[in-house]
Amino acid sequence: MLKDIDLSGVDKTKLKEIHKMESMVSSGHRACQGCGEVLAMGMVTRVAGPDTIVCNATGCMEIISSPYPQTAWKVPWIHVAFENAGAVASGVEAAIKALHRKGKVSSKPNILCFGGDGATADIGFGSLSGAMERGHNLLYVCLDNEAYMNTGIQRSSSTPYGASTTTSPCGTESIGQHTQKKNMPRIIAEHGVPYVATASPSHPTDLMDKVAKALAVDGPAYLHIYSPCPTGWGSKGEKSIEIAKLAVETNLFPLYEVVGGRFGFTKKIKKVKPIGDYLKLQRRFRHLTEKEIGFIQQTVEDNYEELERFCQATAKCEE
């Protein structure tokens, strides 16, 4: 069901002002060089600010930020299992609401939930879906590096077609991952939540604007962030932002948002680059033949055209 939601009053992020916004993740954490997830997490928490509670599913960001007795977190933080991050965040949100109603707390902190693609699309999908369906006022952020990187680069349902992982290895009889990537933003949008968006650390102001909008809506919000992983993708750490940018510029990972059920692009690429430019920078795709790259190119174009139709079908009618 379509619903009009006015987000015009939400302030836009100014690039020259970002350095003045404090990240709630301190430096000195143990992330790999070039990690896209921790870059994105810093951008998200810069917008959320200190009045925030974080629920963090098991995954890379939990491991690198909280080796006991140390922590990189500047805000209250809860580590939960793969399968129940959405449920725990729901409980935190309900508890804050009850305490506020009884007058025992005055503020209503932002409730952030971070999960990797495995925690989001596979193991934790049930609790995430429940949180979205019940309408809890929280922001769930999926940091998508397209495999289970923290336990050995095993495939997830977010691993793209053709990628070689330790549980979908390429070989003489295998292309690697043989199924298509699960479309989590679309699935969450089908829950009818107020706000869903895709984002990338290669476009920081777009990402941070979406965090501000997600926190401004009344009800659940979902942000799917593309997160390059040099270790799992076999790419150079200094190439992470270039790869993330190419994912957008090839239309592999379009930047869009769904507000009240209405789809809309936040960035359209005027001169789309071929998918080969993106694939050649990553070792996980180096076994692909020209025929297979052509198949991926066609899939990207088909998916983008489908997204365009969603945008056209849900656009507001002109007066």
Coordinates of C-alpha atoms in Angstrom, one line a residue:
M1 CA 0.0 0.0 0.0
L2 CA 1.3 3.4 -0.9
K3 CA 1.6 6.1 1.7
D4 CA 2.7 9.7 1.5
I5 CA 5.6 10.4 3.9
D6 CA 7.1 13.9 3.9
L7 CA 10.8 13.9 4.5
S8 CA 11.5 17.3 2.9
G9 CA 12.4 18.7 6.3
V10 CA 15.3 16.3 6.9
D11 CA 18.6 18.2 6.6
K12 CA 21.0 17.1 3.9
T13 CA 24.6 16.1 4.7
K14 CA 27.2 18.6 3.6
L15 CA 30.5 16.9 2.5
K16 CA 32.6 19.6 4.0
E17 CA 30.8 19.2 7.3
I18 CA 31.3 15.4 7.7
H19 CA 34.7 15.7 9.5
K20 CA 32.9 17.7 12.2
M21 CA 30.5 14.8 12.9
E22 CA 31.8 12.3 15.4
S23 CA 31.8 8.6 14.6
M24 CA 30.5 6.4 17.4
V25 CA 33.1 3.8 16.4
S26 CA 36.6 4.8 17.6
S27 CA 39.8 4.3 15.6
G28 CA 42.1 1.5 16.6
H29 CA 39.5 -1.3 15.9
R30 CA 40.8 -4.4 14.2
A31 CA 39.1 -4.3 10.8
C32 CA 41.0 -5.3 7.7
Q33 CA 42.6 -2.6 5.6
G34 CA 40.1 -1.3 3.0
C35 CA 37.1 -2.8 4.8
G36 CA 33.9 -1.2 3.4
E37 CA 31.8 -2.3 6.3
V38 CA 33.6 -0.3 9.0
L39 CA 33.7 2.8 6.7
A40 CA 30.0 2.6 6.3
M41 CA 29.3 1.9 10.0
G42 CA 31.3 5.1 10.8
M43 CA 29.1 7.1 8.4
V44 CA 25.9 5.7 9.9
T45 CA 26.9 6.4 13.5
R46 CA 28.1 9.9 12.6
V47 CA 24.5 10.7 11.7
A48 CA 22.9 8.8 14.6
G49 CA 25.1 10.5 17.2
P50 CA 25.7 9.7 20.8
D51 CA 22.1 9.2 21.8
T52 CA 22.0 5.8 20.2
I53 CA 21.8 2.1 21.3
V54 CA 23.4 -0.5 18.9
C55 CA 22.4 -4.1 18.6
N56 CA 25.1 -6.0 16.7
A57 CA 24.6 -9.5 15.2
T58 CA 27.5 -11.9 15.2
G59 CA 29.8 -11.0 12.2
C60 CA 32.8 -9.1 11.1
M61 CA 31.9 -5.8 12.8
E62 CA 31.2 -7.5 16.1
I63 CA 34.5 -9.3 16.1
I64 CA 36.7 -6.3 15.1
S65 CA 35.1 -3.9 17.5
S66 CA 34.7 -5.8 20.7
P67 CA 37.7 -8.1 21.6
Y68 CA 37.1 -8.4 25.4
P69 CA 38.1 -6.4 27.5
Q70 CA 38.4 -3.8 24.8
T71 CA 35.7 -2.0 22.8
A72 CA 35.6 0.5 19.9
W73 CA 32.1 1.6 20.7
K74 CA 31.3 5.0 22.2
V75 CA 27.6 4.2 22.7
P76 CA 25.6 1.4 24.5
W77 CA 26.2 -1.8 22.5
I78 CA 24.8 -5.3 22.6
H79 CA 26.3 -8.3 20.9
V80 CA 23.6 -10.8 19.9
A81 CA 23.5 -14.0 17.9
F82 CA 23.2 -14.3 14.1
E83 CA 19.6 -15.3 14.4
N84 CA 18.0 -12.8 16.9
A85 CA 19.4 -9.3 16.2
G86 CA 16.0 -8.1 15.0
A87 CA 14.2 -9.6 18.0
V88 CA 16.7 -8.1 20.5
A89 CA 16.5 -4.7 18.9
S90 CA 12.7 -5.0 19.0
G91 CA 12.9 -5.7 22.8
V92 CA 15.2 -2.7 23.3
E93 CA 12.8 -0.4 21.5
A94 CA 9.8 -1.7 23.4
A95 CA 11.7 -1.3 26.7
I96 CA 12.7 2.3 26.0
K97 CA 9.1 3.0 25.0
A98 CA 7.8 1.6 28.3
L99 CA 10.4 3.5 30.4
H100 CA 9.5 6.7 28.6
R101 CA 5.8 6.2 29.1
K102 CA 6.4 5.7 32.9
G103 CA 8.5 8.8 33.0
K104 CA 11.7 7.0 34.0
V105 CA 13.7 8.2 31.0
S106 CA 13.3 11.5 29.1
S107 CA 14.9 10.7 25.8
K108 CA 14.1 8.3 23.1
P109 CA 17.5 7.1 21.7
N110 CA 18.0 5.9 18.2
I111 CA 17.9 2.1 18.0
L112 CA 20.4 0.8 15.4
C113 CA 20.7 -2.8 14.5
F114 CA 23.8 -3.9 12.4
G115 CA 24.0 -7.3 10.7
G116 CA 26.0 -8.8 7.9
D117 CA 24.4 -10.3 4.8
G118 CA 24.4 -13.8 6.4
A119 CA 22.7 -12.6 9.6
T120 CA 20.3 -10.6 7.5
A121 CA 19.4 -12.7 4.5
D122 CA 19.9 -16.2 6.0
I123 CA 20.1 -16.9 9.7
G124 CA 18.5 -13.8 11.1
F125 CA 15.9 -13.3 8.5
G126 CA 13.0 -14.5 10.6
S127 CA 13.6 -12.1 13.5
L128 CA 14.3 -9.3 11.0
S129 CA 11.0 -9.9 9.2
G130 CA 9.2 -10.0 12.6
A131 CA 10.6 -6.7 13.7
M132 CA 9.6 -5.1 10.4
E133 CA 6.1 -6.6 10.4
R134 CA 5.4 -5.5 14.0
G135 CA 6.4 -2.0 13.2
H136 CA 9.1 -1.4 15.8
N137 CA 10.7 2.1 15.6
L138 CA 14.3 1.1 14.7
L139 CA 16.8 1.2 11.9
Y140 CA 18.2 -2.1 10.6
V141 CA 21.4 -1.8 8.6
C142 CA 22.6 -4.7 6.5
L143 CA 26.4 -4.5 5.8
D144 CA 26.5 -6.6 2.7
N145 CA 30.0 -8.0 1.8
E146 CA 28.3 -10.9 0.0
A147 CA 29.5 -13.9 2.1
Y148 CA 30.2 -15.1 5.6
M149 CA 33.6 -13.4 5.8
N150 CA 34.2 -13.7 9.6
T151 CA 34.1 -17.5 9.6
G152 CA 36.0 -18.3 6.4
I153 CA 34.4 -16.8 3.3
Q154 CA 31.5 -19.2 2.9
R155 CA 28.7 -18.4 0.5
S156 CA 25.5 -16.7 1.7
S157 CA 22.2 -16.2 -0.1
S158 CA 23.6 -12.7 -0.8
T159 CA 26.6 -14.1 -2.7
P160 CA 26.4 -13.1 -6.4
Y161 CA 26.3 -15.4 -9.4
G162 CA 29.7 -16.5 -10.5
A163 CA 31.6 -15.6 -7.3
S164 CA 34.1 -18.2 -6.0
T165 CA 33.9 -18.8 -2.2
T166 CA 35.2 -21.6 0.0
T167 CA 31.8 -23.3 -0.1
S168 CA 31.1 -22.5 -3.7
P169 CA 34.5 -22.9 -5.3
C170 CA 35.1 -22.5 -9.0
G171 CA 36.6 -25.4 -10.9
T172 CA 36.5 -27.4 -14.1
E173 CA 32.9 -28.4 -13.4
S174 CA 31.8 -25.3 -11.4
I175 CA 31.3 -21.7 -12.1
G176 CA 31.3 -20.9 -8.4
Q177 CA 28.1 -19.6 -6.9
H178 CA 25.4 -20.8 -9.3
T179 CA 22.3 -19.0 -7.8
Q180 CA 21.4 -15.3 -8.0
K181 CA 21.7 -12.9 -5.2
K182 CA 18.7 -12.6 -2.9
N183 CA 17.1 -9.1 -3.3
M184 CA 16.8 -8.1 0.4
P185 CA 15.8 -4.4 -0.2
R186 CA 12.8 -5.6 -2.3
I187 CA 11.8 -8.2 0.2
I188 CA 11.8 -5.8 3.1
A189 CA 10.0 -3.2 1.0
E190 CA 7.2 -5.8 0.6
H191 CA 6.8 -5.7 4.3
G192 CA 5.2 -2.2 3.8
V193 CA 7.7 -0.4 6.1
P194 CA 8.0 3.4 5.8
Y195 CA 11.6 3.6 4.6
V196 CA 13.9 1.2 2.7
A197 CA 17.1 2.3 0.8
T198 CA 20.3 1.0 -0.8
A199 CA 23.6 2.9 -0.1
S200 CA 27.3 2.7 -0.7
P201 CA 30.4 4.1 1.2
S202 CA 31.5 5.4 -2.2
H203 CA 28.7 7.9 -2.0
P204 CA 28.9 9.2 1.6
T205 CA 26.5 12.1 1.4
D206 CA 23.8 9.9 -0.2
L207 CA 24.4 7.3 2.4
M208 CA 24.2 9.7 5.3
D209 CA 21.2 11.5 3.9
K210 CA 19.4 8.1 3.9
V211 CA 20.4 7.4 7.5
A212 CA 18.9 10.8 8.5
K213 CA 15.7 10.0 6.6
A214 CA 15.5 6.5 8.1
L215 CA 15.8 7.8 11.6
A216 CA 13.2 10.5 10.9
V217 CA 10.4 8.2 9.9
D218 CA 8.0 6.8 12.5
G219 CA 8.4 3.0 12.4
P220 CA 10.9 0.5 11.1
A221 CA 13.5 1.4 8.4
Y222 CA 16.0 -0.7 6.5
L223 CA 19.2 0.3 4.9
H224 CA 21.2 -2.1 2.6
I225 CA 24.8 -1.0 2.4
Y226 CA 27.2 -2.4 -0.2
S227 CA 30.4 -3.2 1.6
P228 CA 33.6 -4.3 -0.3
C229 CA 35.7 -6.9 1.4
P230 CA 39.4 -7.1 0.2
T231 CA 40.0 -10.3 2.1
G232 CA 37.0 -12.2 0.8
W233 CA 36.9 -10.7 -2.7
G234 CA 40.6 -10.9 -3.4
S235 CA 40.9 -7.2 -4.1
K236 CA 43.4 -4.6 -3.0
G237 CA 42.4 -2.6 0.0
E238 CA 43.1 0.7 -1.6
K239 CA 40.6 -0.3 -4.4
S240 CA 37.6 -0.7 -2.2
I241 CA 36.0 2.6 -2.8
E242 CA 36.8 2.4 -6.6
I243 CA 35.1 -1.0 -6.6
A244 CA 32.1 0.3 -4.7
K245 CA 31.8 3.2 -7.1
L246 CA 32.0 0.8 -10.1
A247 CA 29.2 -1.3 -8.6
V248 CA 27.0 1.9 -8.8
E249 CA 28.3 3.1 -12.2
T250 CA 27.7 -0.3 -13.8
N251 CA 24.1 -0.4 -12.4
L252 CA 25.0 -3.6 -10.6
F253 CA 24.1 -1.9 -7.3
P254 CA 21.7 1.0 -8.1
L255 CA 21.2 3.7 -5.4
Y256 CA 17.5 4.1 -4.6
E257 CA 15.0 4.5 -1.8
V258 CA 11.5 3.3 -1.1
V259 CA 9.5 5.9 0.8
G260 CA 6.0 4.8 1.8
G261 CA 6.1 2.2 -0.9
R262 CA 7.2 4.6 -3.7
F263 CA 10.4 3.6 -5.4
G264 CA 12.8 6.3 -6.6
F265 CA 16.4 6.5 -7.7
T266 CA 18.7 8.8 -5.7
K267 CA 21.4 8.6 -8.4
K268 CA 21.1 7.8 -12.0
I269 CA 24.1 7.0 -14.1
K270 CA 24.3 8.9 -17.4
K271 CA 27.1 6.8 -18.9
V272 CA 26.8 3.3 -17.7
K273 CA 30.1 1.3 -17.6
P274 CA 30.4 -2.4 -18.6
I275 CA 30.2 -5.0 -15.8
G276 CA 33.6 -6.3 -16.8
D277 CA 35.2 -3.1 -15.4
Y278 CA 33.9 -4.1 -12.0
L279 CA 34.6 -7.8 -12.1
K280 CA 38.2 -7.6 -13.2
L281 CA 39.3 -6.0 -10.0
Q282 CA 38.3 -9.0 -7.9
R283 CA 40.0 -12.4 -7.7
R284 CA 36.7 -14.2 -6.9
F285 CA 35.5 -13.5 -10.5
R286 CA 38.8 -14.1 -12.4
H287 CA 37.8 -17.6 -13.7
L288 CA 34.7 -16.2 -15.6
T289 CA 34.6 -16.6 -19.4
E290 CA 33.4 -13.9 -21.8
K291 CA 30.2 -15.8 -22.2
E292 CA 29.6 -15.9 -18.4
I293 CA 30.4 -12.2 -18.1
G294 CA 27.9 -11.5 -20.9
F295 CA 25.3 -13.4 -19.0
I296 CA 26.0 -11.3 -15.8
Q297 CA 25.8 -8.1 -17.9
Q298 CA 22.4 -9.1 -19.3
T299 CA 21.2 -10.0 -15.8
V300 CA 22.3 -6.5 -14.5
E301 CA 20.4 -4.8 -17.3
D302 CA 17.3 -6.9 -16.8
N303 CA 17.3 -6.2 -13.0
Y304 CA 17.8 -2.4 -13.6
E305 CA 14.9 -2.3 -16.1
E306 CA 12.7 -4.0 -13.6
L307 CA 13.6 -1.5 -11.0
E308 CA 12.8 1.3 -13.4
R309 CA 9.3 -0.2 -13.9
F310 CA 8.8 -0.2 -10.1
C311 CA 9.8 3.5 -10.0
Q312 CA 7.4 4.3 -12.8
A313 CA 4.5 2.2 -11.3
T314 CA 4.7 3.8 -7.8
A315 CA 5.4 7.4 -8.8
K316 CA 3.0 10.0 -7.8
C317 CA 0.4 11.0 -10.4
E318 CA 0.8 14.6 -11.6
E319 CA -2.1 16.9 -10.7

